[in-house]
Short mmCIF file of N, CA and C in Angstrom, two decimals:
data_model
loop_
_atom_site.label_atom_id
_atom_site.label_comp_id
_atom_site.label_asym_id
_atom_site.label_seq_id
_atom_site.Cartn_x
_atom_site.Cartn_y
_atom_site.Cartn_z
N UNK K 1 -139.40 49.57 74.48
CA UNK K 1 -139.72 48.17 74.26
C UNK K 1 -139.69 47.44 75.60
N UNK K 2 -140.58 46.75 75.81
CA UNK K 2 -140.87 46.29 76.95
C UNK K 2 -140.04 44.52 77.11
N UNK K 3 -139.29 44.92 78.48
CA UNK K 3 -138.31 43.17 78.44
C UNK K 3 -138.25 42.61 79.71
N UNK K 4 -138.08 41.83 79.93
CA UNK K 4 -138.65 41.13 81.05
C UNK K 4 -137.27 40.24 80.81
N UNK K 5 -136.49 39.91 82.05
CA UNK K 5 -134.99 39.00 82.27
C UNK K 5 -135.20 38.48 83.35
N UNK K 6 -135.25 37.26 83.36
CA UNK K 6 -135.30 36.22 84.65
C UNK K 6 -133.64 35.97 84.96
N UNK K 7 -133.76 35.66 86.28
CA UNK K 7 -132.31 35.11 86.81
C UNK K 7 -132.35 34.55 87.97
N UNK K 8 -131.35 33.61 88.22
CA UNK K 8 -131.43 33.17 89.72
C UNK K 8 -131.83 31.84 89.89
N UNK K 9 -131.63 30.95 88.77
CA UNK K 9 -132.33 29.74 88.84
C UNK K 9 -131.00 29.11 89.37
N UNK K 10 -131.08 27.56 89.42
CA UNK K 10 -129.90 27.03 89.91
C UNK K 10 -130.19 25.67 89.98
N UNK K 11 -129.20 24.74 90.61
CA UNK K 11 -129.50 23.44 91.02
C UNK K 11 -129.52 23.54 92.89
N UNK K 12 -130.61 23.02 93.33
CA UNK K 12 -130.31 22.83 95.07
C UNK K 12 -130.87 21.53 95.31
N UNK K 13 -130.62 20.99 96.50
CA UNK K 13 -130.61 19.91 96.61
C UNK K 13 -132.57 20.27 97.12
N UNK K 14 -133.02 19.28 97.52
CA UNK K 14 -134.58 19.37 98.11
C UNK K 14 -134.64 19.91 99.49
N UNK K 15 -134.91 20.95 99.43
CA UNK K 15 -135.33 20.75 101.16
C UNK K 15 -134.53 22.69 101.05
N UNK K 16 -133.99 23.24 99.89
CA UNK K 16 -133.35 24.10 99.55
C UNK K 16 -134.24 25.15 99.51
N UNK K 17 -133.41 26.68 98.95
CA UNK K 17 -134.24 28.24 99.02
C UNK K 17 -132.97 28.26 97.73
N UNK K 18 -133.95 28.86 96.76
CA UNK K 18 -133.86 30.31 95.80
C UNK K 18 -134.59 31.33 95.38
N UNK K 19 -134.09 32.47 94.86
CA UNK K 19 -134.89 33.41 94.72
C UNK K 19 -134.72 33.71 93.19
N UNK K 20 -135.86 33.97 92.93
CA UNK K 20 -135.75 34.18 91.09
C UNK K 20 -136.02 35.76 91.37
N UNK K 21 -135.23 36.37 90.21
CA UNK K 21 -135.38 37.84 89.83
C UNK K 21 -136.03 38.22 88.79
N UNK K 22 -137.01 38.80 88.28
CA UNK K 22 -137.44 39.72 87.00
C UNK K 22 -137.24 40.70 87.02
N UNK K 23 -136.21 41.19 86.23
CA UNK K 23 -135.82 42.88 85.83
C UNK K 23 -136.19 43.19 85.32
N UNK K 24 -137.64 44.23 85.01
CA UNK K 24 -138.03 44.72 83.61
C UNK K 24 -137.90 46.08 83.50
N UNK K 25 -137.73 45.95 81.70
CA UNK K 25 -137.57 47.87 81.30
C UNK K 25 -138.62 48.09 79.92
N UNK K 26 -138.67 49.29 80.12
CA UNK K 26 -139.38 49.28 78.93
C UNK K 26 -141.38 49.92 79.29
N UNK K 27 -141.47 49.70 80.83
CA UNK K 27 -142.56 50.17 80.98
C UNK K 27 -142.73 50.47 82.78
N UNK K 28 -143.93 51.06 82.80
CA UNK K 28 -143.57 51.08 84.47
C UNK K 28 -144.33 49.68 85.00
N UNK K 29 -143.56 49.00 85.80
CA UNK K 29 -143.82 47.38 85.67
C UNK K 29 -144.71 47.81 87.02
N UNK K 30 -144.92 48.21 87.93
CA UNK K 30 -145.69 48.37 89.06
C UNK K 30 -147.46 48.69 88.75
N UNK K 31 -147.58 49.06 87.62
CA UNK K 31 -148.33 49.48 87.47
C UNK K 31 -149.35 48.69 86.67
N UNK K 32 -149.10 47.58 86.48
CA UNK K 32 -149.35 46.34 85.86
C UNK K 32 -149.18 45.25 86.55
N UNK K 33 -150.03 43.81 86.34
CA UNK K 33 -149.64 42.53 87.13
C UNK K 33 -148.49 41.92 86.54
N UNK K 34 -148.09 41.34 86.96
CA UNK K 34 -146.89 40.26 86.78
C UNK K 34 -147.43 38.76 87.70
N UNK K 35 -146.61 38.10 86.57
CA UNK K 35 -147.09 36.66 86.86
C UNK K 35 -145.83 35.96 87.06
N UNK K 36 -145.07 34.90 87.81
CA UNK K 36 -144.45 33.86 87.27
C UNK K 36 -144.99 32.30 86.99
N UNK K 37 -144.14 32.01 85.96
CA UNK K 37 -145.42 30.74 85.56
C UNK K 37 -143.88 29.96 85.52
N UNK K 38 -144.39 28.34 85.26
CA UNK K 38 -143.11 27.36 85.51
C UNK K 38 -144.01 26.42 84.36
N UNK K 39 -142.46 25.48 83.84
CA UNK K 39 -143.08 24.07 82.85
C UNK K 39 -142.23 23.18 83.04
N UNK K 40 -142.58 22.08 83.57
CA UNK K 40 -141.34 20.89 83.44
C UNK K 40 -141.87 20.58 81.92
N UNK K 41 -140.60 19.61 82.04
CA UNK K 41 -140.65 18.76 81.04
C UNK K 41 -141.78 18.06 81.00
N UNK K 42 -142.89 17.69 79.96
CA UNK K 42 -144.25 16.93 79.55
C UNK K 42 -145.07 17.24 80.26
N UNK K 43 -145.29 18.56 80.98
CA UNK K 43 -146.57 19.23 81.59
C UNK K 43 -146.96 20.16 81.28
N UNK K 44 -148.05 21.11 81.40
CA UNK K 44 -148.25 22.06 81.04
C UNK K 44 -147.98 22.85 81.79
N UNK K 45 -147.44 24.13 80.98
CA UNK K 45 -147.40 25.48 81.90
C UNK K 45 -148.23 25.62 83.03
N UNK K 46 -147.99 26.19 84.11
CA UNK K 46 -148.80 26.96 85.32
C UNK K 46 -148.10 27.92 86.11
N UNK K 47 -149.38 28.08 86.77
CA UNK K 47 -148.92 29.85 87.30
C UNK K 47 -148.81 29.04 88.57
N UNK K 48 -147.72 30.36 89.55
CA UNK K 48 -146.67 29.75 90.69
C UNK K 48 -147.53 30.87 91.39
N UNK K 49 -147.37 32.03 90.86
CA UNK K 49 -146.88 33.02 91.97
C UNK K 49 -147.49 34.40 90.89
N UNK K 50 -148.35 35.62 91.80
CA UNK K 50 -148.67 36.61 90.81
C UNK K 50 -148.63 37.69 91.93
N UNK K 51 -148.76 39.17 91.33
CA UNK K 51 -148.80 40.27 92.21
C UNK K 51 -149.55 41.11 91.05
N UNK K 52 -150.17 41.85 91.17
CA UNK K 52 -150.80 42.93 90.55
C UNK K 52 -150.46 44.30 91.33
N UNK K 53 -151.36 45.69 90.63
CA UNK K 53 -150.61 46.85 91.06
C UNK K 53 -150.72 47.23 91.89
N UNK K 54 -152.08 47.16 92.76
CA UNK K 54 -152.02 47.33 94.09
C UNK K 54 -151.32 46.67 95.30
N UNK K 55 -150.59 45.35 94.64
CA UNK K 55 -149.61 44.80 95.54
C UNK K 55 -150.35 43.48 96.09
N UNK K 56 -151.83 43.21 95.42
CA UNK K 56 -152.06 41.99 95.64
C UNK K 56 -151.87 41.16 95.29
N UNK K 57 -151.67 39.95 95.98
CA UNK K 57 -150.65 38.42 95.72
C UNK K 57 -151.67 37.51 95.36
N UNK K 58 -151.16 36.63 94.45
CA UNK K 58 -151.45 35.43 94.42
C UNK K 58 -150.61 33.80 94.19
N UNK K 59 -151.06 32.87 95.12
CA UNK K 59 -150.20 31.55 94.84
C UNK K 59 -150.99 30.07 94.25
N UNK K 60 -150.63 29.58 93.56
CA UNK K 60 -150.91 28.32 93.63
C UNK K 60 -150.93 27.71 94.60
N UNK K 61 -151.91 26.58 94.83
CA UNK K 61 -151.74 25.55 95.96
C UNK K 61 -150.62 24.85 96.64
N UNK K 62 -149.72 24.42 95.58
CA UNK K 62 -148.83 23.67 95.59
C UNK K 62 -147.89 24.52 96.10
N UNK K 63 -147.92 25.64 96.11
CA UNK K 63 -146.43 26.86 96.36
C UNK K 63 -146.69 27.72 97.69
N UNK K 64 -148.17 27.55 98.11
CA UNK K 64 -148.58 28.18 99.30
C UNK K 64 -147.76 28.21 100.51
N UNK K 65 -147.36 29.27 101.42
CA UNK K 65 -146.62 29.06 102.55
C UNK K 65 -145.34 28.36 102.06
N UNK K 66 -144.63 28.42 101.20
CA UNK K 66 -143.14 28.08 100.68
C UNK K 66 -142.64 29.06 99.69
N UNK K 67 -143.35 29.35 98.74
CA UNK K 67 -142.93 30.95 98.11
C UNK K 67 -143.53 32.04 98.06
N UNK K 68 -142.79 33.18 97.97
CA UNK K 68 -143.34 34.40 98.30
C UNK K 68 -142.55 35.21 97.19
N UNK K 69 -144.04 36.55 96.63
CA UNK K 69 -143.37 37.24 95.44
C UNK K 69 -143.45 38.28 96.10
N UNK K 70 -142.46 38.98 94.98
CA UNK K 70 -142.37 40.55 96.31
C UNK K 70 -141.58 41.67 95.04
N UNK K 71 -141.13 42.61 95.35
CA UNK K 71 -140.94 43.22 94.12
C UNK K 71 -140.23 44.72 95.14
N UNK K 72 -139.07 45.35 93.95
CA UNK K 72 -138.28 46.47 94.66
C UNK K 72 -138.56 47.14 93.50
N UNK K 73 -139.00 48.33 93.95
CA UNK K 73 -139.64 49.74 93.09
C UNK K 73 -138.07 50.26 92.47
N UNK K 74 -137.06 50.19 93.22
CA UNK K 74 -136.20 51.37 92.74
C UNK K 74 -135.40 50.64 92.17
N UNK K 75 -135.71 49.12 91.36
CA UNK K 75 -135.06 48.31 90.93
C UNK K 75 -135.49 48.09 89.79
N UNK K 76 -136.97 47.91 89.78
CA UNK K 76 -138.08 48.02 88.37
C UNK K 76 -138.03 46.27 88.27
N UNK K 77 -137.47 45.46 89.69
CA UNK K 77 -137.48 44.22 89.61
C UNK K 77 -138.50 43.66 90.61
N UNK K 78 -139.00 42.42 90.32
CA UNK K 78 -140.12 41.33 90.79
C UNK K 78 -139.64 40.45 91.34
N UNK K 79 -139.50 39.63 92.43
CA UNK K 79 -138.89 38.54 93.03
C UNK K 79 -140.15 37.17 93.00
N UNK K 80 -138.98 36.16 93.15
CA UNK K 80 -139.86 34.70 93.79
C UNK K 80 -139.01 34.16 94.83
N UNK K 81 -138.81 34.09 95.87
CA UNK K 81 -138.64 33.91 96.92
C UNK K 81 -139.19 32.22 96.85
N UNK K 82 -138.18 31.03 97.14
CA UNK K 82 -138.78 29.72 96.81
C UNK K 82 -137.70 29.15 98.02
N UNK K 83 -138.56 28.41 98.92
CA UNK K 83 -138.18 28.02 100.44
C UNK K 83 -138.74 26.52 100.09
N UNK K 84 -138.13 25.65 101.06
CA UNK K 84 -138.67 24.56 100.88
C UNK K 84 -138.79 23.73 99.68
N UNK K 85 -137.64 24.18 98.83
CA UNK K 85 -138.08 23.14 97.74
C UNK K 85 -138.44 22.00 97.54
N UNK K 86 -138.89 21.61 96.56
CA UNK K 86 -139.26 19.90 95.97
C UNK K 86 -139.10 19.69 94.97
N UNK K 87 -138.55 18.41 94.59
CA UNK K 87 -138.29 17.85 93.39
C UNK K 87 -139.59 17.90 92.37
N UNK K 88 -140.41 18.09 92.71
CA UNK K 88 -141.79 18.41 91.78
C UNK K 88 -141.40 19.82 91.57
N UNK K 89 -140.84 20.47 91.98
CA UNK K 89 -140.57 22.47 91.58
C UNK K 89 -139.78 22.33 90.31
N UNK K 90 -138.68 21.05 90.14
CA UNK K 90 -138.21 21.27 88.68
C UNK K 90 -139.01 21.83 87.81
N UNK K 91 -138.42 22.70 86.66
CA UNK K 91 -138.87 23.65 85.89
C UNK K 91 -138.21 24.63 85.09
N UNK K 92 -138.57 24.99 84.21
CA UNK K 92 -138.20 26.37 83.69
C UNK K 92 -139.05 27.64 84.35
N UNK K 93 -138.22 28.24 85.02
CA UNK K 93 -139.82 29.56 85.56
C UNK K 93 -139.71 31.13 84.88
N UNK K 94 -140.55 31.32 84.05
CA UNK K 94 -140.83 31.76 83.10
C UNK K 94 -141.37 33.64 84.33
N UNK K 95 -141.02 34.44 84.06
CA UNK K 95 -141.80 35.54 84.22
C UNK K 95 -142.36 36.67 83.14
N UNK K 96 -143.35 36.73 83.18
CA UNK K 96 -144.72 36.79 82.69
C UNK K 96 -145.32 38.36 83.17
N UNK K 97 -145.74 39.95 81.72
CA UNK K 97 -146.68 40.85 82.77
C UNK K 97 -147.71 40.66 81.51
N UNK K 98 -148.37 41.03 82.09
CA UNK K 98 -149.86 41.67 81.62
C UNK K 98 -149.85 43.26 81.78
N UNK K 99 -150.15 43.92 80.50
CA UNK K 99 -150.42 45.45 80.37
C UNK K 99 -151.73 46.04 79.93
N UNK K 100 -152.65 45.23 80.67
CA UNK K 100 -154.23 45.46 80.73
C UNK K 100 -154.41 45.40 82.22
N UNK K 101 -155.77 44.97 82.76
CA UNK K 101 -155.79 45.75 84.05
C UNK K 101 -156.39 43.91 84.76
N UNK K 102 -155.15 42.82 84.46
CA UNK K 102 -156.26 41.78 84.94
C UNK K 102 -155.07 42.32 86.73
N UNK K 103 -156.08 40.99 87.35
CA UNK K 103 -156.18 41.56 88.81
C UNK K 103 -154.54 39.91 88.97
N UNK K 104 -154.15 40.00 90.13
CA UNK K 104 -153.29 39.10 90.30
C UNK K 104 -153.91 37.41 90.27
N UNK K 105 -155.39 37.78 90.15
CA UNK K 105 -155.72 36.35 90.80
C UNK K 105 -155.96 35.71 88.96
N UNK K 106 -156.43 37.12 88.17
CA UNK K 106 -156.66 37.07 86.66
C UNK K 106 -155.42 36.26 86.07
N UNK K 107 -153.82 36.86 86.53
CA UNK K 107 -152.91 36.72 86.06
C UNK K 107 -152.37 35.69 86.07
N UNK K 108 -152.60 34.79 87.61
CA UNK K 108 -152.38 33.52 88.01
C UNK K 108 -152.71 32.75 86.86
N UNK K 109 -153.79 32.54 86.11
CA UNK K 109 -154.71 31.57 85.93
C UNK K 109 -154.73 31.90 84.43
N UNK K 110 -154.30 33.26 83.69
CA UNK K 110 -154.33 33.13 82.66
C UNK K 110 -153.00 33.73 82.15
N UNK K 111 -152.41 32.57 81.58
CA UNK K 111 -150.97 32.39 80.91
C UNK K 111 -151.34 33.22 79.26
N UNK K 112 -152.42 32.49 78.87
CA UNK K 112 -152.55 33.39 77.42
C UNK K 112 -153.08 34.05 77.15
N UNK K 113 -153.18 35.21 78.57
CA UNK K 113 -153.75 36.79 78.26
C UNK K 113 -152.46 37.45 78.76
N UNK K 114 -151.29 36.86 78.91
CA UNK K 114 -150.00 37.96 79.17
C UNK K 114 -149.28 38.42 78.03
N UNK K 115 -149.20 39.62 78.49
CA UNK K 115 -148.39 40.50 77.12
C UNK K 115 -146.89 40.00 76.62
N UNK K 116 -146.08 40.40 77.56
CA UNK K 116 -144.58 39.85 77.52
C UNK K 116 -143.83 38.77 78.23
N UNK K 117 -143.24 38.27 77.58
CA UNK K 117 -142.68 37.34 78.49
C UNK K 117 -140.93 37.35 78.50
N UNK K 118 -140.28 36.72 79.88
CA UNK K 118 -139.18 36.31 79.56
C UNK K 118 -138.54 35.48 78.98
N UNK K 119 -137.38 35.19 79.11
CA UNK K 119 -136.87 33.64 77.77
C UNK K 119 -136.76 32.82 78.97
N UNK K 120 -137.03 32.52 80.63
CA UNK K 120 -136.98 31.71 81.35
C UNK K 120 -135.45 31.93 82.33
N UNK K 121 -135.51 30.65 83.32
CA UNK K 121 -134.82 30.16 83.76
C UNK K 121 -134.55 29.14 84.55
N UNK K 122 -134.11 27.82 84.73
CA UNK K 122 -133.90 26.46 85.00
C UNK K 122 -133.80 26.64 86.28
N UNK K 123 -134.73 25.72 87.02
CA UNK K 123 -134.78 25.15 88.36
C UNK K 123 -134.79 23.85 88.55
N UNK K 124 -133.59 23.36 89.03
CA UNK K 124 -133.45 21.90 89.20
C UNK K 124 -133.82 21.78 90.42
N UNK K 125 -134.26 20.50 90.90
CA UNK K 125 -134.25 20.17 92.56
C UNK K 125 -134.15 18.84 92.70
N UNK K 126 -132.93 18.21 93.47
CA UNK K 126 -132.56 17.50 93.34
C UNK K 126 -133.09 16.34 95.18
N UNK K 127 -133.84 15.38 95.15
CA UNK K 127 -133.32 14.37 95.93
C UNK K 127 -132.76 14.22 96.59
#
């Protein structure tokens, strides 16, 4: 059964670094894209940050040159690497795979073609 566990969220002040973790089991996660997607409160979901299997990346505008996804094979875990925060990053950030063959840039952009998801985790950024 395929599971996907986010961790690593937190409160930091603005101007802060965290790193979010996805641990997944249940399938070989490399071999598939992964997405992380984020939702504040009264917005809609969007995609942050994606990698597919060949290891190609993708970012949103807003996250460009401040986060970076990256991923450890002998861990079966996915990272988000988040530098520079902003009080606009508040969120829940959700990680997200796809077990079809979309490409990272596919994964970015489409939230409701992903297979599994995690139950989240809270990113405050504070002022």
């Amino acid at each position: 059964q395929v599971r996907l566990v986010e961790s690593g969220g937190g409160s930091v002040q603005s101007g802060g670094s965290l790193r979010l973790s996805c641990a997944a089991s249940g399938y070989t996660y490399s071999s598939y894209s992964m997405a992380w997607f984020r939702q504040a409160p009264g917005k809609e979901r969007e995609g942050v940050a994606s990698i597919d299997s060949d290891g190609s990346t993708s970012y949103a505008d807003s996250v460009k040159g401040r986060f970076t996804i990256s991923q450890d094979g002998a861990k079966n875990t996915r990272y988000l690497q988040m530098n520079s925060l902003k009080p606009e990053d508040t969120a829940m950030y959700y990680c997200a795979v796809d077990l079809g063959k979309m490409s990272s840039v596919q994964a970015l952009r489409n939230d409701h073609g992903m297979d599994y998801w995690g139950k989240g985790t809270l990113v405050t950024i504070s002022s």
